[in-house]
Amino acid sequence: MLILKMRGKELRILIAVALALVTGAAGAAGSGRYVVTGSDALTSTLVSRWAALDGRAVRWEASSDFTLHDAARLNEKAQLADAASLEDAFNRLSKIELAEKPDGPVLFACSYKGGPVALEVREVGQSGCGKPQN
């Protein structure tokens, strides 16, 4: 047994390295796939970045967009690390945006399972997804 033959200092180093690896893996797992980063400036570019993770795109047809501030706060309030899908992450984020700006536009998204477009984003008052804009 290699561990039994280690001296005190070597064993402490091994334990420290093991703990660092476990802690790092736990932190990465908790960060989630659909999170806001400090470099995300607008909701449209954020959602497009998320779609690009799967090699897909977002068709942003809403006439409005939201400026993103304080990535950590948005991640926490919307619990984005727990989002199961792009559509789920978008819905969580748009719910927070509506709560913070109740007089702002209400965004909605249609999700597509296949093809190059993952989400089509519009706002209430525009025609439904897949239909030409009036």
Short mmCIF file of N, CA, C and O in Angstrom, two decimals:
data_model
loop_
_atom_site.label_atom_id
_atom_site.label_comp_id
_atom_site.label_asym_id
_atom_site.label_seq_id
_atom_site.Cartn_x
_atom_site.Cartn_y
_atom_site.Cartn_z
N MET A 1 0.83 -1.17 0.00
CA MET A 1 0.00 0.00 0.00
C MET A 1 0.88 1.25 0.00
O MET A 1 1.61 1.49 0.95
N LEU A 2 0.77 2.01 -1.03
CA LEU A 2 1.57 3.22 -1.18
C LEU A 2 1.27 4.22 -0.08
O LEU A 2 2.16 4.84 0.47
N ILE A 3 -0.01 4.41 0.25
CA ILE A 3 -0.39 5.41 1.25
C ILE A 3 0.22 5.06 2.61
O ILE A 3 0.68 5.93 3.33
N LEU A 4 0.24 3.79 2.98
CA LEU A 4 0.79 3.39 4.27
C LEU A 4 2.28 3.65 4.36
O LEU A 4 2.81 3.86 5.44
N LYS A 5 2.98 3.64 3.24
CA LYS A 5 4.43 3.86 3.23
C LYS A 5 4.79 5.35 3.19
O LYS A 5 5.94 5.70 3.32
N MET A 6 3.82 6.21 3.03
CA MET A 6 4.10 7.64 2.96
C MET A 6 4.39 8.19 4.36
O MET A 6 3.81 7.75 5.35
N ARG A 7 5.23 9.18 4.39
CA ARG A 7 5.52 9.88 5.64
C ARG A 7 4.47 10.94 5.88
O ARG A 7 3.67 11.26 5.00
N GLY A 8 4.48 11.52 7.04
CA GLY A 8 3.49 12.51 7.44
C GLY A 8 3.33 13.65 6.45
O GLY A 8 2.24 14.00 6.04
N LYS A 9 4.44 14.25 6.02
CA LYS A 9 4.38 15.40 5.11
C LYS A 9 3.84 14.97 3.76
O LYS A 9 3.00 15.66 3.17
N GLU A 10 4.29 13.84 3.24
CA GLU A 10 3.82 13.35 1.95
C GLU A 10 2.34 13.04 1.99
O GLU A 10 1.59 13.34 1.05
N LEU A 11 1.88 12.45 3.10
CA LEU A 11 0.47 12.12 3.25
C LEU A 11 -0.37 13.40 3.31
O LEU A 11 -1.43 13.47 2.70
N ARG A 12 0.10 14.40 4.03
CA ARG A 12 -0.63 15.67 4.10
C ARG A 12 -0.74 16.31 2.71
O ARG A 12 -1.76 16.88 2.36
N ILE A 13 0.32 16.24 1.93
CA ILE A 13 0.29 16.80 0.57
C ILE A 13 -0.72 16.05 -0.28
O ILE A 13 -1.51 16.66 -1.00
N LEU A 14 -0.71 14.71 -0.19
CA LEU A 14 -1.65 13.90 -0.96
C LEU A 14 -3.09 14.25 -0.58
O LEU A 14 -3.95 14.41 -1.44
N ILE A 15 -3.35 14.39 0.71
CA ILE A 15 -4.70 14.73 1.17
C ILE A 15 -5.09 16.12 0.69
O ILE A 15 -6.21 16.33 0.22
N ALA A 16 -4.17 17.07 0.75
CA ALA A 16 -4.45 18.43 0.28
C ALA A 16 -4.78 18.44 -1.20
O ALA A 16 -5.73 19.12 -1.64
N VAL A 17 -4.03 17.70 -2.01
CA VAL A 17 -4.29 17.62 -3.45
C VAL A 17 -5.64 16.98 -3.71
O VAL A 17 -6.44 17.45 -4.53
N ALA A 18 -5.94 15.89 -3.00
CA ALA A 18 -7.23 15.21 -3.17
C ALA A 18 -8.39 16.14 -2.81
O ALA A 18 -9.39 16.21 -3.53
N LEU A 19 -8.26 16.87 -1.72
CA LEU A 19 -9.31 17.80 -1.32
C LEU A 19 -9.48 18.92 -2.35
O LEU A 19 -10.59 19.34 -2.65
N ALA A 20 -8.38 19.41 -2.89
CA ALA A 20 -8.46 20.46 -3.90
C ALA A 20 -9.18 19.96 -5.14
O ALA A 20 -10.01 20.67 -5.72
N LEU A 21 -8.90 18.73 -5.54
CA LEU A 21 -9.57 18.17 -6.72
C LEU A 21 -11.06 17.98 -6.47
O LEU A 21 -11.89 18.31 -7.32
N VAL A 22 -11.42 17.47 -5.32
CA VAL A 22 -12.83 17.26 -4.99
C VAL A 22 -13.56 18.60 -4.89
O VAL A 22 -14.65 18.76 -5.42
N THR A 23 -12.96 19.58 -4.24
CA THR A 23 -13.57 20.90 -4.11
C THR A 23 -13.74 21.56 -5.47
O THR A 23 -14.77 22.14 -5.76
N GLY A 24 -12.74 21.46 -6.32
CA GLY A 24 -12.82 22.03 -7.67
C GLY A 24 -13.92 21.39 -8.49
O GLY A 24 -14.68 22.06 -9.18
N ALA A 25 -14.03 20.07 -8.41
CA ALA A 25 -15.08 19.37 -9.16
C ALA A 25 -16.46 19.75 -8.64
O ALA A 25 -17.39 19.94 -9.41
N ALA A 26 -16.59 19.87 -7.33
CA ALA A 26 -17.88 20.26 -6.76
C ALA A 26 -18.25 21.67 -7.18
O ALA A 26 -19.40 21.95 -7.51
N GLY A 27 -17.29 22.58 -7.20
CA GLY A 27 -17.57 23.96 -7.63
C GLY A 27 -17.96 24.02 -9.09
O GLY A 27 -18.87 24.74 -9.47
N ALA A 28 -17.30 23.24 -9.95
CA ALA A 28 -17.62 23.23 -11.37
C ALA A 28 -19.01 22.65 -11.59
O ALA A 28 -19.78 23.14 -12.41
N ALA A 29 -19.36 21.60 -10.84
CA ALA A 29 -20.67 20.99 -10.99
C ALA A 29 -21.77 21.97 -10.58
O ALA A 29 -22.83 22.00 -11.16
N GLY A 30 -21.51 22.80 -9.57
CA GLY A 30 -22.50 23.74 -9.09
C GLY A 30 -22.64 24.98 -9.96
O GLY A 30 -23.56 25.74 -9.80
N SER A 31 -21.71 25.19 -10.89
CA SER A 31 -21.76 26.39 -11.70
C SER A 31 -22.81 26.31 -12.78
O SER A 31 -23.33 27.31 -13.21
N GLY A 32 -23.15 25.12 -13.23
CA GLY A 32 -24.21 24.95 -14.21
C GLY A 32 -23.80 25.32 -15.61
O GLY A 32 -22.81 26.01 -15.85
N ARG A 33 -24.56 24.87 -16.55
CA ARG A 33 -24.29 25.11 -17.97
C ARG A 33 -24.82 26.48 -18.41
O ARG A 33 -24.22 27.16 -19.21
N TYR A 34 -25.95 26.86 -17.88
CA TYR A 34 -26.62 28.09 -18.29
C TYR A 34 -26.49 29.13 -17.19
O TYR A 34 -27.39 29.27 -16.36
N VAL A 35 -25.38 29.82 -17.18
CA VAL A 35 -25.15 30.86 -16.18
C VAL A 35 -24.72 32.15 -16.86
O VAL A 35 -24.23 32.14 -17.99
N VAL A 36 -24.91 33.25 -16.15
CA VAL A 36 -24.49 34.56 -16.62
C VAL A 36 -23.05 34.77 -16.18
O VAL A 36 -22.69 34.44 -15.06
N THR A 37 -22.22 35.31 -17.07
CA THR A 37 -20.85 35.65 -16.71
C THR A 37 -20.70 37.17 -16.72
O THR A 37 -21.58 37.88 -17.24
N GLY A 38 -19.62 37.65 -16.18
CA GLY A 38 -19.37 39.09 -16.15
C GLY A 38 -19.26 39.71 -17.53
O GLY A 38 -19.48 40.91 -17.69
N SER A 39 -18.96 38.92 -18.54
CA SER A 39 -18.82 39.46 -19.89
C SER A 39 -20.13 39.49 -20.67
O SER A 39 -20.18 40.01 -21.78
N ASP A 40 -21.20 38.95 -20.11
CA ASP A 40 -22.50 38.98 -20.77
C ASP A 40 -23.14 40.34 -20.54
O ASP A 40 -23.40 40.73 -19.40
N ALA A 41 -23.41 41.08 -21.62
CA ALA A 41 -23.93 42.43 -21.50
C ALA A 41 -25.43 42.54 -21.77
O ALA A 41 -26.11 43.36 -21.16
N LEU A 42 -25.95 41.72 -22.68
CA LEU A 42 -27.36 41.78 -23.06
C LEU A 42 -27.98 40.39 -22.99
O LEU A 42 -27.31 39.39 -23.24
N THR A 43 -29.28 40.36 -22.72
CA THR A 43 -29.98 39.08 -22.69
C THR A 43 -29.86 38.36 -24.04
O THR A 43 -29.65 37.16 -24.08
N SER A 44 -29.99 39.08 -25.13
CA SER A 44 -29.93 38.44 -26.46
C SER A 44 -28.59 37.76 -26.71
O SER A 44 -28.55 36.63 -27.22
N THR A 45 -27.50 38.41 -26.35
CA THR A 45 -26.19 37.79 -26.58
C THR A 45 -25.93 36.65 -25.60
O THR A 45 -25.29 35.65 -25.95
N LEU A 46 -26.46 36.76 -24.39
CA LEU A 46 -26.34 35.68 -23.40
C LEU A 46 -27.05 34.43 -23.90
O LEU A 46 -26.47 33.34 -23.91
N VAL A 47 -28.29 34.57 -24.31
CA VAL A 47 -29.07 33.41 -24.76
C VAL A 47 -28.46 32.83 -26.04
O VAL A 47 -28.42 31.61 -26.22
N SER A 48 -27.92 33.68 -26.89
CA SER A 48 -27.22 33.18 -28.09
C SER A 48 -25.97 32.39 -27.71
O SER A 48 -25.67 31.37 -28.33
N ARG A 49 -25.26 32.85 -26.69
CA ARG A 49 -24.07 32.12 -26.23
C ARG A 49 -24.48 30.75 -25.70
O ARG A 49 -23.85 29.75 -25.97
N TRP A 50 -25.55 30.71 -24.94
CA TRP A 50 -26.03 29.43 -24.42
C TRP A 50 -26.39 28.48 -25.56
O TRP A 50 -26.04 27.32 -25.54
N ALA A 51 -27.09 28.97 -26.58
CA ALA A 51 -27.48 28.12 -27.71
C ALA A 51 -26.26 27.62 -28.46
O ALA A 51 -26.21 26.47 -28.92
N ALA A 52 -25.24 28.46 -28.56
CA ALA A 52 -24.01 28.09 -29.28
C ALA A 52 -23.28 26.93 -28.59
O ALA A 52 -22.51 26.22 -29.24
N LEU A 53 -23.54 26.72 -27.30
CA LEU A 53 -22.94 25.57 -26.61
C LEU A 53 -23.32 24.26 -27.28
O LEU A 53 -22.58 23.28 -27.22
N ASP A 54 -24.48 24.25 -27.92
CA ASP A 54 -24.96 23.07 -28.63
C ASP A 54 -24.86 23.23 -30.15
O ASP A 54 -25.48 22.47 -30.90
N GLY A 55 -24.12 24.24 -30.60
CA GLY A 55 -23.97 24.46 -32.03
C GLY A 55 -25.24 24.99 -32.69
O GLY A 55 -25.43 24.81 -33.89
N ARG A 56 -26.08 25.65 -31.93
CA ARG A 56 -27.34 26.15 -32.47
C ARG A 56 -27.40 27.67 -32.31
O ARG A 56 -26.46 28.28 -31.83
N ALA A 57 -28.50 28.26 -32.69
CA ALA A 57 -28.63 29.71 -32.68
C ALA A 57 -29.95 30.12 -32.04
O ALA A 57 -30.84 29.30 -31.84
N VAL A 58 -30.07 31.41 -31.78
CA VAL A 58 -31.30 32.02 -31.29
C VAL A 58 -31.75 33.03 -32.33
O VAL A 58 -30.94 33.82 -32.83
N ARG A 59 -33.02 33.02 -32.65
CA ARG A 59 -33.58 34.03 -33.54
C ARG A 59 -34.25 35.06 -32.63
O ARG A 59 -35.33 34.83 -32.08
N TRP A 60 -33.56 36.19 -32.42
CA TRP A 60 -34.07 37.24 -31.53
C TRP A 60 -34.91 38.19 -32.35
O TRP A 60 -34.39 39.01 -33.11
N GLU A 61 -36.23 38.11 -32.22
CA GLU A 61 -37.13 38.96 -32.98
C GLU A 61 -37.85 39.96 -32.11
O GLU A 61 -38.67 40.73 -32.60
N ALA A 62 -37.56 39.94 -30.82
CA ALA A 62 -38.13 40.95 -29.93
C ALA A 62 -37.53 42.30 -30.28
O ALA A 62 -36.36 42.39 -30.67
N SER A 63 -38.32 43.34 -30.14
CA SER A 63 -37.80 44.68 -30.45
C SER A 63 -37.02 45.26 -29.27
O SER A 63 -36.39 46.29 -29.40
N SER A 64 -37.08 44.58 -28.14
CA SER A 64 -36.39 45.05 -26.94
C SER A 64 -35.35 44.04 -26.48
O SER A 64 -35.37 42.88 -26.89
N ASP A 65 -34.48 44.50 -25.62
CA ASP A 65 -33.44 43.66 -25.03
C ASP A 65 -33.19 44.19 -23.63
O ASP A 65 -33.57 45.32 -23.31
N PHE A 66 -32.58 43.41 -22.80
CA PHE A 66 -32.27 43.85 -21.44
C PHE A 66 -30.76 43.88 -21.24
O PHE A 66 -30.05 42.96 -21.64
N THR A 67 -30.29 44.95 -20.61
CA THR A 67 -28.89 45.04 -20.22
C THR A 67 -28.72 44.24 -18.94
O THR A 67 -29.53 44.34 -18.02
N LEU A 68 -27.69 43.42 -18.90
CA LEU A 68 -27.44 42.57 -17.74
C LEU A 68 -26.46 43.25 -16.79
O LEU A 68 -25.43 43.76 -17.21
N HIS A 69 -26.79 43.24 -15.52
CA HIS A 69 -25.93 43.79 -14.48
C HIS A 69 -25.80 42.74 -13.38
O HIS A 69 -26.76 42.03 -13.08
N ASP A 70 -24.65 42.62 -12.78
CA ASP A 70 -24.42 41.75 -11.61
C ASP A 70 -24.76 40.29 -11.90
O ASP A 70 -25.80 39.77 -11.47
N ALA A 71 -23.85 39.64 -12.60
CA ALA A 71 -24.03 38.24 -13.01
C ALA A 71 -24.31 37.33 -11.82
O ALA A 71 -25.20 36.48 -11.88
N ALA A 72 -23.58 37.49 -10.75
CA ALA A 72 -23.75 36.62 -9.58
C ALA A 72 -25.16 36.73 -9.01
O ALA A 72 -25.78 35.72 -8.66
N ARG A 73 -25.68 37.94 -8.94
CA ARG A 73 -27.03 38.15 -8.42
C ARG A 73 -28.08 37.50 -9.32
O ARG A 73 -29.00 36.83 -8.85
N LEU A 74 -27.93 37.66 -10.64
CA LEU A 74 -28.87 37.04 -11.57
C LEU A 74 -28.82 35.52 -11.48
O LEU A 74 -29.85 34.85 -11.49
N ASN A 75 -27.61 34.96 -11.41
CA ASN A 75 -27.47 33.51 -11.29
C ASN A 75 -28.18 33.00 -10.04
O ASN A 75 -28.86 31.97 -10.08
N GLU A 76 -28.01 33.74 -8.95
CA GLU A 76 -28.62 33.31 -7.68
C GLU A 76 -30.13 33.47 -7.71
O GLU A 76 -30.87 32.55 -7.37
N LYS A 77 -30.61 34.66 -8.10
CA LYS A 77 -32.05 34.91 -8.09
C LYS A 77 -32.81 33.98 -9.04
O LYS A 77 -33.89 33.51 -8.70
N ALA A 78 -32.26 33.73 -10.21
CA ALA A 78 -32.93 32.89 -11.20
C ALA A 78 -32.58 31.42 -11.03
O ALA A 78 -33.13 30.57 -11.73
N GLN A 79 -31.65 31.13 -10.13
CA GLN A 79 -31.17 29.75 -9.91
C GLN A 79 -30.79 29.10 -11.25
O GLN A 79 -31.18 27.98 -11.55
N LEU A 80 -30.01 29.84 -12.03
CA LEU A 80 -29.65 29.38 -13.36
C LEU A 80 -28.79 28.12 -13.36
O LEU A 80 -28.86 27.34 -14.29
N ALA A 81 -28.01 27.91 -12.31
CA ALA A 81 -27.18 26.70 -12.23
C ALA A 81 -28.04 25.44 -12.25
O ALA A 81 -27.56 24.37 -12.62
N ASP A 82 -29.32 25.57 -11.87
CA ASP A 82 -30.22 24.42 -11.83
C ASP A 82 -31.04 24.26 -13.10
O ASP A 82 -31.84 23.32 -13.20
N ALA A 83 -30.89 25.16 -14.05
CA ALA A 83 -31.70 25.09 -15.28
C ALA A 83 -31.38 23.81 -16.05
O ALA A 83 -30.22 23.46 -16.26
N ALA A 84 -32.43 23.12 -16.46
CA ALA A 84 -32.28 21.83 -17.13
C ALA A 84 -32.09 21.96 -18.64
O ALA A 84 -31.63 21.03 -19.28
N SER A 85 -32.46 23.10 -19.19
CA SER A 85 -32.39 23.27 -20.65
C SER A 85 -32.26 24.75 -20.98
O SER A 85 -32.43 25.61 -20.11
N LEU A 86 -32.00 25.02 -22.24
CA LEU A 86 -31.93 26.40 -22.71
C LEU A 86 -33.26 27.11 -22.49
O LEU A 86 -33.30 28.24 -22.01
N GLU A 87 -34.34 26.45 -22.81
CA GLU A 87 -35.66 27.04 -22.63
C GLU A 87 -35.93 27.33 -21.15
O GLU A 87 -36.44 28.40 -20.80
N ASP A 88 -35.57 26.41 -20.28
CA ASP A 88 -35.74 26.59 -18.85
C ASP A 88 -34.91 27.79 -18.37
O ASP A 88 -35.41 28.64 -17.62
N ALA A 89 -33.67 27.88 -18.80
CA ALA A 89 -32.80 28.99 -18.40
C ALA A 89 -33.38 30.32 -18.88
O ALA A 89 -33.41 31.31 -18.13
N PHE A 90 -33.84 30.37 -20.13
CA PHE A 90 -34.44 31.60 -20.67
C PHE A 90 -35.66 32.00 -19.85
O PHE A 90 -35.83 33.17 -19.49
N ASN A 91 -36.53 31.04 -19.55
CA ASN A 91 -37.74 31.34 -18.79
C ASN A 91 -37.42 31.85 -17.40
O ASN A 91 -38.06 32.79 -16.91
N ARG A 92 -36.41 31.26 -16.75
CA ARG A 92 -36.00 31.72 -15.42
C ARG A 92 -35.49 33.16 -15.49
O ARG A 92 -35.83 33.99 -14.65
N LEU A 93 -34.65 33.44 -16.48
CA LEU A 93 -34.08 34.77 -16.62
C LEU A 93 -35.14 35.81 -16.97
O LEU A 93 -35.18 36.89 -16.38
N SER A 94 -36.04 35.48 -17.89
CA SER A 94 -37.07 36.45 -18.29
C SER A 94 -38.04 36.73 -17.14
O SER A 94 -38.55 37.84 -17.01
N LYS A 95 -38.27 35.75 -16.28
CA LYS A 95 -39.12 35.95 -15.11
C LYS A 95 -38.49 36.97 -14.16
O LYS A 95 -39.18 37.86 -13.64
N ILE A 96 -37.19 36.87 -13.95
CA ILE A 96 -36.48 37.83 -13.09
C ILE A 96 -36.51 39.22 -13.73
O ILE A 96 -36.74 40.23 -13.05
N GLU A 97 -36.26 39.28 -15.04
CA GLU A 97 -36.27 40.57 -15.72
C GLU A 97 -37.64 41.23 -15.62
O GLU A 97 -37.73 42.44 -15.40
N LEU A 98 -38.71 40.46 -15.75
CA LEU A 98 -40.05 41.01 -15.64
C LEU A 98 -40.32 41.51 -14.22
O LEU A 98 -40.91 42.59 -14.03
N ALA A 99 -39.86 40.75 -13.23
CA ALA A 99 -40.06 41.17 -11.83
C ALA A 99 -39.31 42.46 -11.53
O ALA A 99 -39.80 43.31 -10.77
N GLU A 100 -38.13 42.63 -12.13
CA GLU A 100 -37.34 43.83 -11.88
C GLU A 100 -37.79 45.02 -12.71
O GLU A 100 -37.54 46.16 -12.33
N LYS A 101 -38.41 44.76 -13.86
CA LYS A 101 -38.89 45.83 -14.73
C LYS A 101 -40.33 45.51 -15.15
O LYS A 101 -40.58 45.15 -16.30
N PRO A 102 -41.28 45.64 -14.23
CA PRO A 102 -42.66 45.24 -14.53
C PRO A 102 -43.30 46.03 -15.67
O PRO A 102 -44.25 45.56 -16.29
N ASP A 103 -42.78 47.22 -15.96
CA ASP A 103 -43.31 48.01 -17.07
C ASP A 103 -42.59 47.72 -18.38
O ASP A 103 -42.95 48.27 -19.42
N GLY A 104 -41.58 46.85 -18.33
CA GLY A 104 -40.81 46.51 -19.53
C GLY A 104 -41.53 45.48 -20.39
O GLY A 104 -42.61 44.99 -20.02
N PRO A 105 -40.96 45.17 -21.51
CA PRO A 105 -41.59 44.18 -22.40
C PRO A 105 -41.57 42.79 -21.77
O PRO A 105 -40.68 42.45 -20.99
N VAL A 106 -42.57 42.00 -22.11
CA VAL A 106 -42.65 40.62 -21.65
C VAL A 106 -42.15 39.74 -22.79
O VAL A 106 -42.76 39.68 -23.86
N LEU A 107 -41.02 39.10 -22.56
CA LEU A 107 -40.43 38.24 -23.58
C LEU A 107 -40.95 36.82 -23.45
O LEU A 107 -41.23 36.35 -22.36
N PHE A 108 -41.08 36.15 -24.58
CA PHE A 108 -41.39 34.72 -24.58
C PHE A 108 -40.57 34.04 -25.66
O PHE A 108 -40.07 34.69 -26.58
N ALA A 109 -40.42 32.75 -25.52
CA ALA A 109 -39.60 32.01 -26.48
C ALA A 109 -40.32 30.75 -26.92
O ALA A 109 -41.03 30.11 -26.15
N CYS A 110 -40.15 30.42 -28.18
CA CYS A 110 -40.58 29.13 -28.71
C CYS A 110 -39.33 28.30 -28.88
O CYS A 110 -38.33 28.76 -29.42
N SER A 111 -39.40 27.08 -28.41
CA SER A 111 -38.25 26.18 -28.44
C SER A 111 -38.41 25.19 -29.59
O SER A 111 -39.51 24.68 -29.82
N TYR A 112 -37.32 24.94 -30.30
CA TYR A 112 -37.33 24.01 -31.42
C TYR A 112 -36.36 22.86 -31.13
O TYR A 112 -35.22 23.10 -30.76
N LYS A 113 -36.84 21.63 -31.29
CA LYS A 113 -36.02 20.47 -30.96
C LYS A 113 -34.92 20.22 -31.99
O LYS A 113 -33.86 19.74 -31.66
N GLY A 114 -35.16 20.49 -33.23
CA GLY A 114 -34.18 20.23 -34.27
C GLY A 114 -33.92 21.46 -35.11
O GLY A 114 -34.62 22.47 -35.00
N GLY A 115 -32.91 21.38 -35.95
CA GLY A 115 -32.58 22.48 -36.83
C GLY A 115 -31.58 23.43 -36.21
O GLY A 115 -31.20 23.29 -35.05
N PRO A 116 -31.18 24.43 -36.97
CA PRO A 116 -30.15 25.34 -36.50
C PRO A 116 -30.62 26.32 -35.42
O PRO A 116 -29.83 26.82 -34.64
N VAL A 117 -31.94 26.59 -35.35
CA VAL A 117 -32.47 27.55 -34.38
C VAL A 117 -33.02 26.78 -33.18
O VAL A 117 -33.91 25.94 -33.31
N ALA A 118 -32.50 27.11 -32.00
CA ALA A 118 -32.96 26.46 -30.76
C ALA A 118 -34.14 27.20 -30.15
O ALA A 118 -35.09 26.59 -29.67
N LEU A 119 -34.06 28.54 -30.17
CA LEU A 119 -35.12 29.38 -29.61
C LEU A 119 -35.42 30.53 -30.55
O LEU A 119 -34.53 31.07 -31.20
N GLU A 120 -36.68 30.91 -30.57
CA GLU A 120 -37.11 32.13 -31.25
C GLU A 120 -37.72 33.01 -30.16
O GLU A 120 -38.63 32.58 -29.46
N VAL A 121 -37.18 34.21 -29.99
CA VAL A 121 -37.61 35.09 -28.91
C VAL A 121 -38.39 36.26 -29.48
O VAL A 121 -37.92 36.94 -30.40
N ARG A 122 -39.57 36.47 -28.91
CA ARG A 122 -40.41 37.61 -29.27
C ARG A 122 -40.95 38.22 -27.99
O ARG A 122 -40.68 37.73 -26.90
N GLU A 123 -41.71 39.27 -28.12
CA GLU A 123 -42.33 39.87 -26.95
C GLU A 123 -43.84 39.92 -27.13
O GLU A 123 -44.34 39.90 -28.26
N VAL A 124 -44.53 39.94 -26.01
CA VAL A 124 -45.98 39.99 -26.05
C VAL A 124 -46.41 41.21 -26.86
O VAL A 124 -45.86 42.30 -26.69
N GLY A 125 -47.35 40.99 -27.76
CA GLY A 125 -47.80 42.04 -28.67
C GLY A 125 -47.34 41.78 -30.09
O GLY A 125 -47.93 42.30 -31.03
N GLN A 126 -46.27 41.00 -30.24
CA GLN A 126 -45.83 40.60 -31.58
C GLN A 126 -46.58 39.33 -31.96
O GLN A 126 -47.16 38.65 -31.10
N SER A 127 -46.53 39.00 -33.24
CA SER A 127 -47.18 37.76 -33.66
C SER A 127 -46.46 36.56 -33.06
O SER A 127 -45.32 36.66 -32.62
N GLY A 128 -47.14 35.44 -33.04
CA GLY A 128 -46.57 34.22 -32.46
C GLY A 128 -45.37 33.72 -33.24
O GLY A 128 -45.12 34.13 -34.37
N CYS A 129 -44.63 32.85 -32.61
CA CYS A 129 -43.42 32.30 -33.23
C CYS A 129 -43.74 31.62 -34.55
O CYS A 129 -44.78 31.00 -34.70
N GLY A 130 -42.84 31.79 -35.49
CA GLY A 130 -42.99 31.16 -36.79
C GLY A 130 -43.86 31.94 -37.75
O GLY A 130 -43.98 31.60 -38.91
N LYS A 131 -44.50 33.00 -37.26
CA LYS A 131 -45.38 33.82 -38.10
C LYS A 131 -44.64 35.10 -38.45
O LYS A 131 -43.83 35.60 -37.65
N PRO A 132 -44.89 35.66 -39.63
CA PRO A 132 -44.22 36.92 -40.00
C PRO A 132 -44.63 38.05 -39.06
O PRO A 132 -45.73 38.08 -38.54
N GLN A 133 -43.69 38.97 -38.86
CA GLN A 133 -43.97 40.16 -38.04
C GLN A 133 -44.94 41.05 -38.77
O GLN A 133 -44.91 41.17 -39.99
N ASN A 134 -45.81 41.70 -38.04
CA ASN A 134 -46.79 42.62 -38.65
C ASN A 134 -46.14 43.92 -39.00
O ASN A 134 -45.29 44.44 -38.46
#
